[in-house]
mmCIF file of C-alpha atoms in Angstrom:
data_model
loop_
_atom_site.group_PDB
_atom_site.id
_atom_site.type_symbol
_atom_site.label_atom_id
_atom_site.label_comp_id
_atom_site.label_asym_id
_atom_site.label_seq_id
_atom_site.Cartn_x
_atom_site.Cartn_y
_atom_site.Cartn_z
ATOM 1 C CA UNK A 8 142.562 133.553 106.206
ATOM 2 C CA UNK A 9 143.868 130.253 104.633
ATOM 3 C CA UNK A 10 140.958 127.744 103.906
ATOM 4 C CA UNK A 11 137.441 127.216 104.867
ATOM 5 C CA UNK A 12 136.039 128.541 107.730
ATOM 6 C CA UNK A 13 134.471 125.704 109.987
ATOM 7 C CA UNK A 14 133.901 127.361 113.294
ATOM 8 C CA UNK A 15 133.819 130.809 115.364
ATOM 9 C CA UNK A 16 134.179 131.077 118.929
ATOM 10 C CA UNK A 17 134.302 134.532 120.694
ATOM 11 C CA UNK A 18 135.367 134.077 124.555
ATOM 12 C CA UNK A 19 135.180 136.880 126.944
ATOM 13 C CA UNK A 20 138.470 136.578 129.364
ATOM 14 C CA UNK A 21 140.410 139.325 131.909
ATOM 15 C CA UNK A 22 138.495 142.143 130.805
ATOM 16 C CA UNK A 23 139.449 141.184 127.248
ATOM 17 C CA UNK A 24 137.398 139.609 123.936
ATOM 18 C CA UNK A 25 139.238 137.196 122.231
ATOM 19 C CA UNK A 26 137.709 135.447 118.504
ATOM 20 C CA UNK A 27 139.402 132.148 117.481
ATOM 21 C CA UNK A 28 138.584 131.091 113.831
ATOM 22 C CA UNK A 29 138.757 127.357 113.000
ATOM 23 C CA UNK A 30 139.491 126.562 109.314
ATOM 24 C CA UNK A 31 139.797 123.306 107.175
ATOM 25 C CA UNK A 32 142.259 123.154 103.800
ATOM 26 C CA UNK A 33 144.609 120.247 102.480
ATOM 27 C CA UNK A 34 147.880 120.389 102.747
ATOM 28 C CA UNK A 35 150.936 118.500 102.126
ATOM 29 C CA UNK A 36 152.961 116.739 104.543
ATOM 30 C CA UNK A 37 155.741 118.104 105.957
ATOM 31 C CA UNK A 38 159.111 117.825 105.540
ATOM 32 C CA UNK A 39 161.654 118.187 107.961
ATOM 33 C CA UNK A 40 164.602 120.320 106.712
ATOM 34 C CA UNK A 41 166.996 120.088 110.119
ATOM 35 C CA UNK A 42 168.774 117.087 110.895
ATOM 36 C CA UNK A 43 169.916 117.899 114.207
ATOM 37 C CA UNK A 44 168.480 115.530 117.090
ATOM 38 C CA UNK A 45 168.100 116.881 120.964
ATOM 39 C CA UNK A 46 167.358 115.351 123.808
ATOM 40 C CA UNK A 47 165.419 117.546 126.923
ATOM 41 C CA UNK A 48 165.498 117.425 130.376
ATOM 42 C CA UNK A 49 162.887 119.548 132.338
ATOM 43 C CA UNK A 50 163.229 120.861 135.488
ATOM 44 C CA UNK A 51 163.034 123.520 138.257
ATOM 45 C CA UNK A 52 166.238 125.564 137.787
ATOM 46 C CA UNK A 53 166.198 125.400 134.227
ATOM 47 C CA UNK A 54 163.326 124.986 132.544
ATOM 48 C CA UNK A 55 164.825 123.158 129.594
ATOM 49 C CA UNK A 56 168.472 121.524 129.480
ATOM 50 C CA UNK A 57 169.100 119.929 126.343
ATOM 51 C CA UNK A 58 171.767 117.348 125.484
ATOM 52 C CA UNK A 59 174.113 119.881 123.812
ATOM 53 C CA UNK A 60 174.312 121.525 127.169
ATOM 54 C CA UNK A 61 172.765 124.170 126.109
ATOM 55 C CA UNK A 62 169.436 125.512 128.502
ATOM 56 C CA UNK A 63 166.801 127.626 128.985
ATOM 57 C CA UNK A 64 166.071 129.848 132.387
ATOM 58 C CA UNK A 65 162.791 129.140 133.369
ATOM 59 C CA UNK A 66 160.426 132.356 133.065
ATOM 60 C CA UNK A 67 158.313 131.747 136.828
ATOM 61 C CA UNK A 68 155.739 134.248 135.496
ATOM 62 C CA UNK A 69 153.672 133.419 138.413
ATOM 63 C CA UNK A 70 156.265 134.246 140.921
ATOM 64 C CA UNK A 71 157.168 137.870 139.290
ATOM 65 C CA UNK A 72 153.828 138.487 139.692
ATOM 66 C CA UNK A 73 153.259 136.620 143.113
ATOM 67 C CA UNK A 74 152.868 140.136 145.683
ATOM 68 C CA UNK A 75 150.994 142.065 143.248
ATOM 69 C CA UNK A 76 148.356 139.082 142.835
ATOM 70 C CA UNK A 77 148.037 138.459 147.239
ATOM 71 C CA UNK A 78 147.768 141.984 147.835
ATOM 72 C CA UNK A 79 144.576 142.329 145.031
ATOM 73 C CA UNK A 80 143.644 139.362 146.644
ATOM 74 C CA UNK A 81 143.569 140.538 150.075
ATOM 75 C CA UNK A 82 141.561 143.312 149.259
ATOM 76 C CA UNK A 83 138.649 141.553 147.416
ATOM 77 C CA UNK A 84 138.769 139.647 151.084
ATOM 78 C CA UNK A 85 137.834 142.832 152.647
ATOM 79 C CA UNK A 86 135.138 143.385 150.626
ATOM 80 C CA UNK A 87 131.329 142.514 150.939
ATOM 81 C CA UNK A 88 131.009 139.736 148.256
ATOM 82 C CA UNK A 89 128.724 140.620 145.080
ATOM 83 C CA UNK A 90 128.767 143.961 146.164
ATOM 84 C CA UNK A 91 129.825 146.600 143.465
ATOM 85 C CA UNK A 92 133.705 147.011 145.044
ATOM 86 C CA UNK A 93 133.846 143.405 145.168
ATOM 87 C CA UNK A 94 133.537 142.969 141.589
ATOM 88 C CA UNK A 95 136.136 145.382 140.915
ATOM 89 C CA UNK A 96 138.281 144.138 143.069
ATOM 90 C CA UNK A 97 137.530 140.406 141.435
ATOM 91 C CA UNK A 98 138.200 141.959 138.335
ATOM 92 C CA UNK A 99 141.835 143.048 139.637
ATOM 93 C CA UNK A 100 142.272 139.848 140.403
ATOM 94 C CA UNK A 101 141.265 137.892 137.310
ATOM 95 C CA UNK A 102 143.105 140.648 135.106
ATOM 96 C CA UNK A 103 146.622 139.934 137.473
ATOM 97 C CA UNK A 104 145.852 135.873 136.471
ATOM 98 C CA UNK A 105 145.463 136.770 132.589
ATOM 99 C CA UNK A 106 148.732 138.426 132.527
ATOM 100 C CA UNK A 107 150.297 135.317 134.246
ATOM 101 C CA UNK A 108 149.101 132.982 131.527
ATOM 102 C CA UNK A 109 149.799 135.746 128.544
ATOM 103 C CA UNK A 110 153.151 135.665 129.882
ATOM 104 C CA UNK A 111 153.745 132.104 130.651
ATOM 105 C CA UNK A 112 152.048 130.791 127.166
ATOM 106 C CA UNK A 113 153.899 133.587 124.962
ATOM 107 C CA UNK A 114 157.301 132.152 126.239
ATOM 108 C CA UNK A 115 156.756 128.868 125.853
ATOM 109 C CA UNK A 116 155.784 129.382 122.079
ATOM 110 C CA UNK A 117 159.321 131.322 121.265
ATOM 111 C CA UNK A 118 160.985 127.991 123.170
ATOM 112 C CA UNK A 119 159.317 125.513 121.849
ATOM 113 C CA UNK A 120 159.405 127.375 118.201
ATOM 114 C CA UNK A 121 163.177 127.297 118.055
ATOM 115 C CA UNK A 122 163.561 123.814 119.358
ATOM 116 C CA UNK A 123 161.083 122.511 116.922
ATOM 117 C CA UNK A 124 162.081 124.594 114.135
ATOM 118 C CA UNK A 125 165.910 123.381 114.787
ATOM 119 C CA UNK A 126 165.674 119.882 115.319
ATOM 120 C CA UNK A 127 164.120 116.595 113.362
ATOM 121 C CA UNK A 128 163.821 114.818 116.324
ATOM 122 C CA UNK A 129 163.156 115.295 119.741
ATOM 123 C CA UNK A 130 163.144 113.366 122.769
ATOM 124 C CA UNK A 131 161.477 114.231 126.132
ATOM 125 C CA UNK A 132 160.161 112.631 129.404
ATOM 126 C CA UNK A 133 157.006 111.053 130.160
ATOM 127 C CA UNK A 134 156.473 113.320 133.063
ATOM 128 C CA UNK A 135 153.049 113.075 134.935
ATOM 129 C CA UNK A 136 152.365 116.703 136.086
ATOM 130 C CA UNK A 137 149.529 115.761 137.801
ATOM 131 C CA UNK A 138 150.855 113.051 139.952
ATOM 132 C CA UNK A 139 154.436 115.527 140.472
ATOM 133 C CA UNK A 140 152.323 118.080 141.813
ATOM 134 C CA UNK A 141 150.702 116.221 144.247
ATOM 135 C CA UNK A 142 149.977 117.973 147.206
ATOM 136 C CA UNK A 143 151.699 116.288 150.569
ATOM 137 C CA UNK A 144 149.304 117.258 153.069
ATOM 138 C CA UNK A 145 147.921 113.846 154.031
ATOM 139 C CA UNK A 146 145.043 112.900 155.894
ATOM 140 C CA UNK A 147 143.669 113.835 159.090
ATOM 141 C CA UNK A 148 144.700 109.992 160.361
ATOM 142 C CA UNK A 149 148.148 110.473 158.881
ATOM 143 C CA UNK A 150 150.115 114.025 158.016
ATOM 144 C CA UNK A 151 152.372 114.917 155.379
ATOM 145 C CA UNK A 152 155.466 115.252 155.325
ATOM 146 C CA UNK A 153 157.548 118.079 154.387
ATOM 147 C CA UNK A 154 154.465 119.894 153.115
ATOM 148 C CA UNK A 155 155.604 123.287 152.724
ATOM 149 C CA UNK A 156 158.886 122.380 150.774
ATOM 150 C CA UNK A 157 156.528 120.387 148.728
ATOM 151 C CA UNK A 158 153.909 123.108 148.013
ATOM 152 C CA UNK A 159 156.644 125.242 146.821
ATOM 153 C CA UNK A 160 158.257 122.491 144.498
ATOM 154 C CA UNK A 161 154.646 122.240 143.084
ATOM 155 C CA UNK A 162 153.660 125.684 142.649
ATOM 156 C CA UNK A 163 157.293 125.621 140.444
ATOM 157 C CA UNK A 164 156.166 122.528 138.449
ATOM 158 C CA UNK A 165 152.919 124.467 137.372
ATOM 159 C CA UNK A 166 154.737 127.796 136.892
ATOM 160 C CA UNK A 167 157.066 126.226 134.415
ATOM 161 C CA UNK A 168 154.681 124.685 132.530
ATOM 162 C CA UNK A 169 155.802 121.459 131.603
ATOM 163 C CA UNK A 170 152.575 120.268 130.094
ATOM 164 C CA UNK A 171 152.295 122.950 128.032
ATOM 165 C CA UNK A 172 155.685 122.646 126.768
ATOM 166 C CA UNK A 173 154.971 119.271 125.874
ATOM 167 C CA UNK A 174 151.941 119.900 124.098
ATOM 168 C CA UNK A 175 153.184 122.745 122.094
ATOM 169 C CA UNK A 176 156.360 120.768 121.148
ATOM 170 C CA UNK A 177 154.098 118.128 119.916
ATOM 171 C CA UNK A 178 152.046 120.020 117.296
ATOM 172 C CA UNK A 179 155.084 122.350 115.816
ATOM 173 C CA UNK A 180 157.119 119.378 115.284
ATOM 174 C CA UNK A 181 154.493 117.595 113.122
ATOM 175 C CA UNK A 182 154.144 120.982 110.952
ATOM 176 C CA UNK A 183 157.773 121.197 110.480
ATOM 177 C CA UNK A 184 158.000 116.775 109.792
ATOM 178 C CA UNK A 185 159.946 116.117 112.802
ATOM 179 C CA UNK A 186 159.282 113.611 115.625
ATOM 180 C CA UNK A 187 158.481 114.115 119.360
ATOM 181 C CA UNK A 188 159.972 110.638 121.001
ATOM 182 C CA UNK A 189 158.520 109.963 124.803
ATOM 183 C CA UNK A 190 160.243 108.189 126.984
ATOM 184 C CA UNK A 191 160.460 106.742 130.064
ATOM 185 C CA UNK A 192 161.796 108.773 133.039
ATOM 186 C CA UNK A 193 163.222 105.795 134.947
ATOM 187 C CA UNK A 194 167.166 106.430 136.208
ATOM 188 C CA UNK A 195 167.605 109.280 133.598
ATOM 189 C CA UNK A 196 169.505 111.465 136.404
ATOM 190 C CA UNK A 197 171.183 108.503 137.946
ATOM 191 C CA UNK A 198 172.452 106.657 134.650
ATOM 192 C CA UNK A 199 176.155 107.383 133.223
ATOM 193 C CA UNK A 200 176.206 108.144 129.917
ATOM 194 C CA UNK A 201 179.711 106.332 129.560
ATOM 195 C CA UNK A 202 179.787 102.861 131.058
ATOM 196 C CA UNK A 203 175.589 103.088 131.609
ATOM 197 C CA UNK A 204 176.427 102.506 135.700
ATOM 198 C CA UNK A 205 173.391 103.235 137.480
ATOM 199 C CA UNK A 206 173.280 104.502 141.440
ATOM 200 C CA UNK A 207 171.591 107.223 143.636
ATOM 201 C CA UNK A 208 175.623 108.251 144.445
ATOM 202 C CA UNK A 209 176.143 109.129 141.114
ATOM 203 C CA UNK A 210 173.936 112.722 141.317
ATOM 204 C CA UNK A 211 175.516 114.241 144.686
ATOM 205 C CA UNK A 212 173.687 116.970 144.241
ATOM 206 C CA UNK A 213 170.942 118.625 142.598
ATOM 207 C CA UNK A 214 172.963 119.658 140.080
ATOM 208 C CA UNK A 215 176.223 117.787 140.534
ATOM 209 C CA UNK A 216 176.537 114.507 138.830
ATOM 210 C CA UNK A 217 179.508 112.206 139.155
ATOM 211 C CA UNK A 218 179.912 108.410 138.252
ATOM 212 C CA UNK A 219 180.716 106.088 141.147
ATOM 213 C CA UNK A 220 182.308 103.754 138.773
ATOM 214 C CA UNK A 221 183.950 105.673 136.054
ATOM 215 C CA UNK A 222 184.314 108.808 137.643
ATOM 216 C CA UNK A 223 182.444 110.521 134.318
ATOM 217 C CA UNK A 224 181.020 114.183 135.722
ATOM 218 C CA UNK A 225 178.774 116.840 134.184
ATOM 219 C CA UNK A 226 176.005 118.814 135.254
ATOM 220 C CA UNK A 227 173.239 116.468 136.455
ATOM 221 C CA UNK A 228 170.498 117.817 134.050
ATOM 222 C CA UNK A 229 172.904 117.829 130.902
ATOM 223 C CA UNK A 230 173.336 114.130 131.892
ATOM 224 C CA UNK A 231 169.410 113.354 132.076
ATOM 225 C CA UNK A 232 169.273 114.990 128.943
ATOM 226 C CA UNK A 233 172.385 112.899 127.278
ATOM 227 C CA UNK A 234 170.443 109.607 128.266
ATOM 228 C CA UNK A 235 166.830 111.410 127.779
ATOM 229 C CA UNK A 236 168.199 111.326 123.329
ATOM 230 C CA UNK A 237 169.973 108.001 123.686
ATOM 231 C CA UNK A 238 167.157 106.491 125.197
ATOM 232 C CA UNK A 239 164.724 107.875 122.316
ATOM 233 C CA UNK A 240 167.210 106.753 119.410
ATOM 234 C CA UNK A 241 166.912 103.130 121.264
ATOM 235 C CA UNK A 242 162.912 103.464 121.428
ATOM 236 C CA UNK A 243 162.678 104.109 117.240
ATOM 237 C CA UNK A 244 165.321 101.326 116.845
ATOM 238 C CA UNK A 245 162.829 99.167 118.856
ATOM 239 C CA UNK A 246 165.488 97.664 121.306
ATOM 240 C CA UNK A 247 163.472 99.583 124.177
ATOM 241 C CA UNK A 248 160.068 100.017 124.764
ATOM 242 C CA UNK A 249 159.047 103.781 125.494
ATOM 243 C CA UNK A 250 156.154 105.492 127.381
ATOM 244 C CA UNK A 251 152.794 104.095 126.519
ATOM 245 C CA UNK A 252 152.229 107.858 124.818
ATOM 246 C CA UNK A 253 155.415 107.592 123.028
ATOM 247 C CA UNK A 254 155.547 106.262 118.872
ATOM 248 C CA UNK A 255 157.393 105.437 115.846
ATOM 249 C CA UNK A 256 155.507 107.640 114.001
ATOM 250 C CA UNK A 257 154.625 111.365 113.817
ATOM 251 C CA UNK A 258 152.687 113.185 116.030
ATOM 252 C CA UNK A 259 148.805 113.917 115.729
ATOM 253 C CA UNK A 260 148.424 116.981 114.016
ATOM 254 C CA UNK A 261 146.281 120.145 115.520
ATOM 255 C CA UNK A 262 143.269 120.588 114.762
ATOM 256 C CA UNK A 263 143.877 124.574 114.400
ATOM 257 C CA UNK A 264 146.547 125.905 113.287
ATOM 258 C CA UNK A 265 148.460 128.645 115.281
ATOM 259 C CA UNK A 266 151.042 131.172 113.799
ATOM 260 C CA UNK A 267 153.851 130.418 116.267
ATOM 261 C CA UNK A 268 155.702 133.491 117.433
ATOM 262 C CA UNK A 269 159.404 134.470 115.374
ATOM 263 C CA UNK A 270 161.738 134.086 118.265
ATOM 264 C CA UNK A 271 165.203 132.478 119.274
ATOM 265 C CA UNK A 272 165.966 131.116 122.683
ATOM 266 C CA UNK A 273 167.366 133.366 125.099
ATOM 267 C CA UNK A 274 169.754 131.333 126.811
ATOM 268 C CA UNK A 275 170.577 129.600 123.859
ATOM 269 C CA UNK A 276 172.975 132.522 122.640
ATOM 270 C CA UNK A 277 174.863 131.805 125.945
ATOM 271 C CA UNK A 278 175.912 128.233 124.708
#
């Protein structure tokens, strides 16, 4: 154990004990050794599309998992609640939701440990995961609207894990001395990267994107991704405002230091 030890928590979760030690030391700033610069477009399909055109398939840990998890869950239903069976069959439950997260987390550190550990900068979305994942039920006065479609597109948003990604992103770039850039989502998906003409016709399709003017195509998310790093170069250069989380500088560090998995992108191999 590096450093002084500060604090000791011990958390009881799924059955399981977990200790997490919180230490203090000096250390020197990091310095990036990659150059390379990526831009990232999140999404549904692919959890990751970066401006290379490279991507990552998303892992939907929750959805692999999905029958397993209603049928433990229809049998704690059956049972009397608090009684002894109940609790094991709560316990079933939890243990099904633990392996979820395990899953879910532990994928999103080999990601986001590659991407970080390839790239000086980084530029992503200002997505608000709470406001995307809305749910469209309405009110009693007035109902939703296409309420199932959009309680499926949410329970995707929070099986990806977008804020997680974020937040991991955030910390492993400032150890290695690189930079996460935020910036605004606005017309990322709709913009052409060649003569910057922006229209709802130029993304036919969810993954189809053609230029109305130009007649530039490419995948859709490769494009948000192309205008996601362009539009983070023009943020540092200061001829753009970005995101009101987005800055110049580095990152906040941690304030505990992780040892992030030793892993290479899947889907990156495929490139």
């Amino acid at each position: 154990m590096l450093g002084l030890a500060k604090n000791l928590t011990v958390s009881q979760s799924g059955g399981r004990w977990y200790a997490s030690i919180q230490t203090e030391r000096e250390v020197e700033s990091p310095v990036a050794t990659a150059t390379a610069t990526v831009g990232i477009d999140l999404g549904i399909a692919r959890l990751a599309t970066l401006s290379d055109g490279r991507f990552v398939e998303p892992l939907n840990s929750f959805k692999r998992h999905a029958k397993r998890l209603a049928r433990y869950q229809r049998a704690m239903s059956r049972k009397i609640k608090f009684s002894s069976n109940w609790r094991k069959a709560k316990a079933k439950v939890q243990r099904v939701h633990t392996r979820i997260g395990h899953a879910r987390r532990d994928y999103l550190h080999k990601t986001t440990t590659t991407i970080s550990k390839n790239h000086a900068m980084v530029c992503i979305e200002d997505l608000r995961v709470r406001n995307l994942s809305k749910s469209a039920k309405g009110t009693v006065e007035a109902n939703g609207k296409n309420v199932r479609a959009k309680s499926a597109l949410n329970k995707s948003i929070l099986d990806q894990g977008w804020f997680e990604f974020r937040r991991q992103l955030e910390y492993k770039l400032n150890w290695s001395g690189g930079y996460l850039v935020v910036v605004s989502p606005q017309n990322t998906s709709r913009t052409c990267p060649v003569c910057a003409c922006v229209s709802r016709e130029n993304r036919r399709s969810q993954a189809h994107f053609k230029c109305v003017d130009c007649g530039y195509s490419n995948n859709a998310d490769v494009v948000g991704a192309i205008n996601i790093l362009a539009r983070g170069h023009r943020v540092l250069a200061c001829e753009e405002e970005g995101s009101s989380s987005s800055r110049k500088t580095r990152v906040k560090p941690a304030s505990v230091k992780q040892e992030p998995s030793e892993a290479t992108l899947h889907e990156l191999a495929h490139a």
